[in-house]
mmCIF file with all atom_site columns, C-alpha atoms in Angstrom:
data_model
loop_
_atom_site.group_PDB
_atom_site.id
_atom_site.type_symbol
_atom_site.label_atom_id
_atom_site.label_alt_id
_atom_site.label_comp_id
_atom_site.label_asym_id
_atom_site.label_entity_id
_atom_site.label_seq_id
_atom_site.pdbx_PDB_ins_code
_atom_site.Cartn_x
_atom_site.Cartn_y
_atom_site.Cartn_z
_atom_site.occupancy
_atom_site.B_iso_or_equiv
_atom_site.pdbx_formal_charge
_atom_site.auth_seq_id
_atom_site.auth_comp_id
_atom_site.auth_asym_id
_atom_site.auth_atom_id
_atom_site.pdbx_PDB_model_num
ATOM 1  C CA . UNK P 1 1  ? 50.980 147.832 -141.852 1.00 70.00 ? 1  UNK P CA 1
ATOM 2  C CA . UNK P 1 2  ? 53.951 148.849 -143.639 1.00 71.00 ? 2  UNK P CA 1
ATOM 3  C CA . UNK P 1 3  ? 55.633 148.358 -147.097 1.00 75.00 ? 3  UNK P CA 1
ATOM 4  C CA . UNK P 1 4  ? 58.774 147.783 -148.130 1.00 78.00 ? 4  UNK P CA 1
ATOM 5  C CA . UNK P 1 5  ? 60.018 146.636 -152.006 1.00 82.00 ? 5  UNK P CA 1
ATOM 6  C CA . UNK P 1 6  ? 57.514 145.021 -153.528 1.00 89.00 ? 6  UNK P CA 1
ATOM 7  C CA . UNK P 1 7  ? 55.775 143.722 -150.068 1.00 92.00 ? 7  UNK P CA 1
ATOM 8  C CA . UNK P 1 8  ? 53.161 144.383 -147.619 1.00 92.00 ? 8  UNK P CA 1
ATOM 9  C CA . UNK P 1 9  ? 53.499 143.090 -144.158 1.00 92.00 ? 9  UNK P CA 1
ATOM 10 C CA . UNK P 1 10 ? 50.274 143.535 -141.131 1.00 91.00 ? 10 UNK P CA 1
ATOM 11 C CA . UNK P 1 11 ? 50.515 143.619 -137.990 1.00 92.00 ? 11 UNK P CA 1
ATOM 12 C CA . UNK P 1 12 ? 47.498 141.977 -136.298 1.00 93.00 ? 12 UNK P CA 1
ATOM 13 C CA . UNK P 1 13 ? 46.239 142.945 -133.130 1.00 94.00 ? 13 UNK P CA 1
ATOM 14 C CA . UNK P 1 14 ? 47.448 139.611 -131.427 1.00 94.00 ? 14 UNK P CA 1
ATOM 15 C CA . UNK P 1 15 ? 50.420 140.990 -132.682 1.00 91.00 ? 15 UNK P CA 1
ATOM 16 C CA . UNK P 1 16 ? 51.318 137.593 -135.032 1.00 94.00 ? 16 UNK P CA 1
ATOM 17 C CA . UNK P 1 17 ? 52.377 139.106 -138.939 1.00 94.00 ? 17 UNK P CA 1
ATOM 18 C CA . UNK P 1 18 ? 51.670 138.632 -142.149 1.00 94.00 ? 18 UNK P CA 1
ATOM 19 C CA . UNK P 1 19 ? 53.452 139.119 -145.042 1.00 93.00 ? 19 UNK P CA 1
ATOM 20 C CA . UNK P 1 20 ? 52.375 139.236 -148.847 1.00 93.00 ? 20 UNK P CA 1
ATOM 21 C CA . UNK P 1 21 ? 53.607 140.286 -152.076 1.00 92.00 ? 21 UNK P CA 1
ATOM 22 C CA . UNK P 1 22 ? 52.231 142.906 -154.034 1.00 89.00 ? 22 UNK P CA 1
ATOM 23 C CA . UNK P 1 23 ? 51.819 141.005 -156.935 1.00 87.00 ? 23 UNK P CA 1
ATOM 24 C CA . UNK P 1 24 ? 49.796 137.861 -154.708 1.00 86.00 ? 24 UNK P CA 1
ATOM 25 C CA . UNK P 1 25 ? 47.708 140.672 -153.104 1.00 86.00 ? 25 UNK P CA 1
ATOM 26 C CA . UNK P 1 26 ? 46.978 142.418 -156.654 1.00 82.00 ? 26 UNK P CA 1
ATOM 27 C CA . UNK P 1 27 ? 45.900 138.996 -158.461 1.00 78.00 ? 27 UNK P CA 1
ATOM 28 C CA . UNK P 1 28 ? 43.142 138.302 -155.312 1.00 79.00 ? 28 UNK P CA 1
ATOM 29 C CA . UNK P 1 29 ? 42.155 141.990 -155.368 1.00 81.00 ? 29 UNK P CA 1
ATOM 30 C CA . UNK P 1 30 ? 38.251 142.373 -155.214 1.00 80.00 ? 30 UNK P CA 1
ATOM 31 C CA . UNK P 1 31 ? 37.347 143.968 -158.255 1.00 87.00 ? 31 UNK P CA 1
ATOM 32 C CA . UNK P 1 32 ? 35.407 141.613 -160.793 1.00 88.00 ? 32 UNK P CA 1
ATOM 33 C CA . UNK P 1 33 ? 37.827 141.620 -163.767 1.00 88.00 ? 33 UNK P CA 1
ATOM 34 C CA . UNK P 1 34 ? 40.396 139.986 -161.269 1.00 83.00 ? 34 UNK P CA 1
ATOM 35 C CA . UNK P 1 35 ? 38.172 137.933 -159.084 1.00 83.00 ? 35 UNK P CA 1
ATOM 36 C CA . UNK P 1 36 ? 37.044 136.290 -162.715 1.00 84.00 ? 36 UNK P CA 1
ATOM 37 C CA . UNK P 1 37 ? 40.575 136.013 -163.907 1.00 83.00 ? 37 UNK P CA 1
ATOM 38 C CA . UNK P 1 38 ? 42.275 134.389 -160.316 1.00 80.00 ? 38 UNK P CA 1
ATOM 39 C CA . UNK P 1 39 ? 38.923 132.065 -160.446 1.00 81.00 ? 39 UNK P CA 1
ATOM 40 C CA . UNK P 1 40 ? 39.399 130.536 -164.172 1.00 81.00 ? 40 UNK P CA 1
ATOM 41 C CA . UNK P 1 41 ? 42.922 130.990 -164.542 1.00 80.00 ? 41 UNK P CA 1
ATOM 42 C CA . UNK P 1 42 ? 44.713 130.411 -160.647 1.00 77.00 ? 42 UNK P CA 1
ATOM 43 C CA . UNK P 1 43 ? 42.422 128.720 -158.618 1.00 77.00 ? 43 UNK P CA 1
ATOM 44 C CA . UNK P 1 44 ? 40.674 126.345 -161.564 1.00 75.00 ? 44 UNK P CA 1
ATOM 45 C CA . UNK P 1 45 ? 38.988 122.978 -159.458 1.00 76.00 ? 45 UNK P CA 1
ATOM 46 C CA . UNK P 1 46 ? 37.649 120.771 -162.079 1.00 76.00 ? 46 UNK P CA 1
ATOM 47 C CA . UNK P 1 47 ? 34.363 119.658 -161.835 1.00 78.00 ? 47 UNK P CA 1
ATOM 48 C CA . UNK P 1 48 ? 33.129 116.322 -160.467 1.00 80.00 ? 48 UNK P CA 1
ATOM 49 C CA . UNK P 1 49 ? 30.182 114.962 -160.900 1.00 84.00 ? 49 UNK P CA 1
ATOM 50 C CA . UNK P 1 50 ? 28.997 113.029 -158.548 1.00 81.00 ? 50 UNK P CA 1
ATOM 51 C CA . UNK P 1 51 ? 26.503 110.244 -158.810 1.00 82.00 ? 51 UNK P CA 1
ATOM 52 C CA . UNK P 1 52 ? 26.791 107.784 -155.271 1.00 80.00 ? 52 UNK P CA 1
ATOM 53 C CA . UNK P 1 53 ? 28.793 105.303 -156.274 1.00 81.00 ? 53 UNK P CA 1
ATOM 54 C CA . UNK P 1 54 ? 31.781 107.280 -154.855 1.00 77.00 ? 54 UNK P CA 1
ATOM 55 C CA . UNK P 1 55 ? 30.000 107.249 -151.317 1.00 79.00 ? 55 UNK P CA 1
ATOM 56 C CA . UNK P 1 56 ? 30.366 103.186 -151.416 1.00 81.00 ? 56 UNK P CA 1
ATOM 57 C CA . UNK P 1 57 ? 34.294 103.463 -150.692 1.00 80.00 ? 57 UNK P CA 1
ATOM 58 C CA . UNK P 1 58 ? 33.708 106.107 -148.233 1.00 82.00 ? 58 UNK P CA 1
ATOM 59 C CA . UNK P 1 59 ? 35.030 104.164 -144.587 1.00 84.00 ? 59 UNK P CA 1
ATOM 60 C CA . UNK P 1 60 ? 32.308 104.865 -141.846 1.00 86.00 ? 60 UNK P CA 1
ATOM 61 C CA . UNK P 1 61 ? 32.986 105.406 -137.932 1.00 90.00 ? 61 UNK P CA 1
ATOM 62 C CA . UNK P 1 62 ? 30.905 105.301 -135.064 1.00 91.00 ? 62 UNK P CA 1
ATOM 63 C CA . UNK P 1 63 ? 30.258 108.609 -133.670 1.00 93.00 ? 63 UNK P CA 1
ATOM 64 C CA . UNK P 1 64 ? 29.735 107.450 -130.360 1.00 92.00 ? 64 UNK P CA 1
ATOM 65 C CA . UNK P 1 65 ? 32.867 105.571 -130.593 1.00 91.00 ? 65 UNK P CA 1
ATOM 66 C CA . UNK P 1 66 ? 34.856 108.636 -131.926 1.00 91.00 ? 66 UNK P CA 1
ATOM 67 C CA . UNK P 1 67 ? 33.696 110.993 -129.295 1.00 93.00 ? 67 UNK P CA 1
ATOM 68 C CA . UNK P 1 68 ? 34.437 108.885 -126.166 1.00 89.00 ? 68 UNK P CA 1
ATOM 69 C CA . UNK P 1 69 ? 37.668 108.167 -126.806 1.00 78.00 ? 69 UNK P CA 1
#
């Protein structure tokens, strides 16, 4: 790993990098009051209900067909 400005960039064994910012690493930390905060503020996925009508515009394949192809 190493650090330079305000970024952190890791060297994976496979030897392929990654890079990330401080600030993106500090609002996915692990402790609760920021999992709670990145969960209802960042990454908010409204709700759908669901009640099986939406399955009747859902196309179906043949898994046979699929697979030998």
């Amino acid at each position: 790993t190493s650090k330079d400005n305000d970024n952190v960039t890791i060297r994976w064994d496979d030897h392929h990098k990654s890079h990330f910012s401080l600030e993106w690493l500090k609002q996915r930390s692990f402790s609760k009051e920021n999992q709670e905060k990145f969960l209802n503020e960042t990454y908010k996925i409204s709700r759908v209900l669901w009640d099986g009508k939406e399955l009747s515009h859902t196309k179906k394949y043949d898994y046979e067909e699929i697979m030998t192809k």
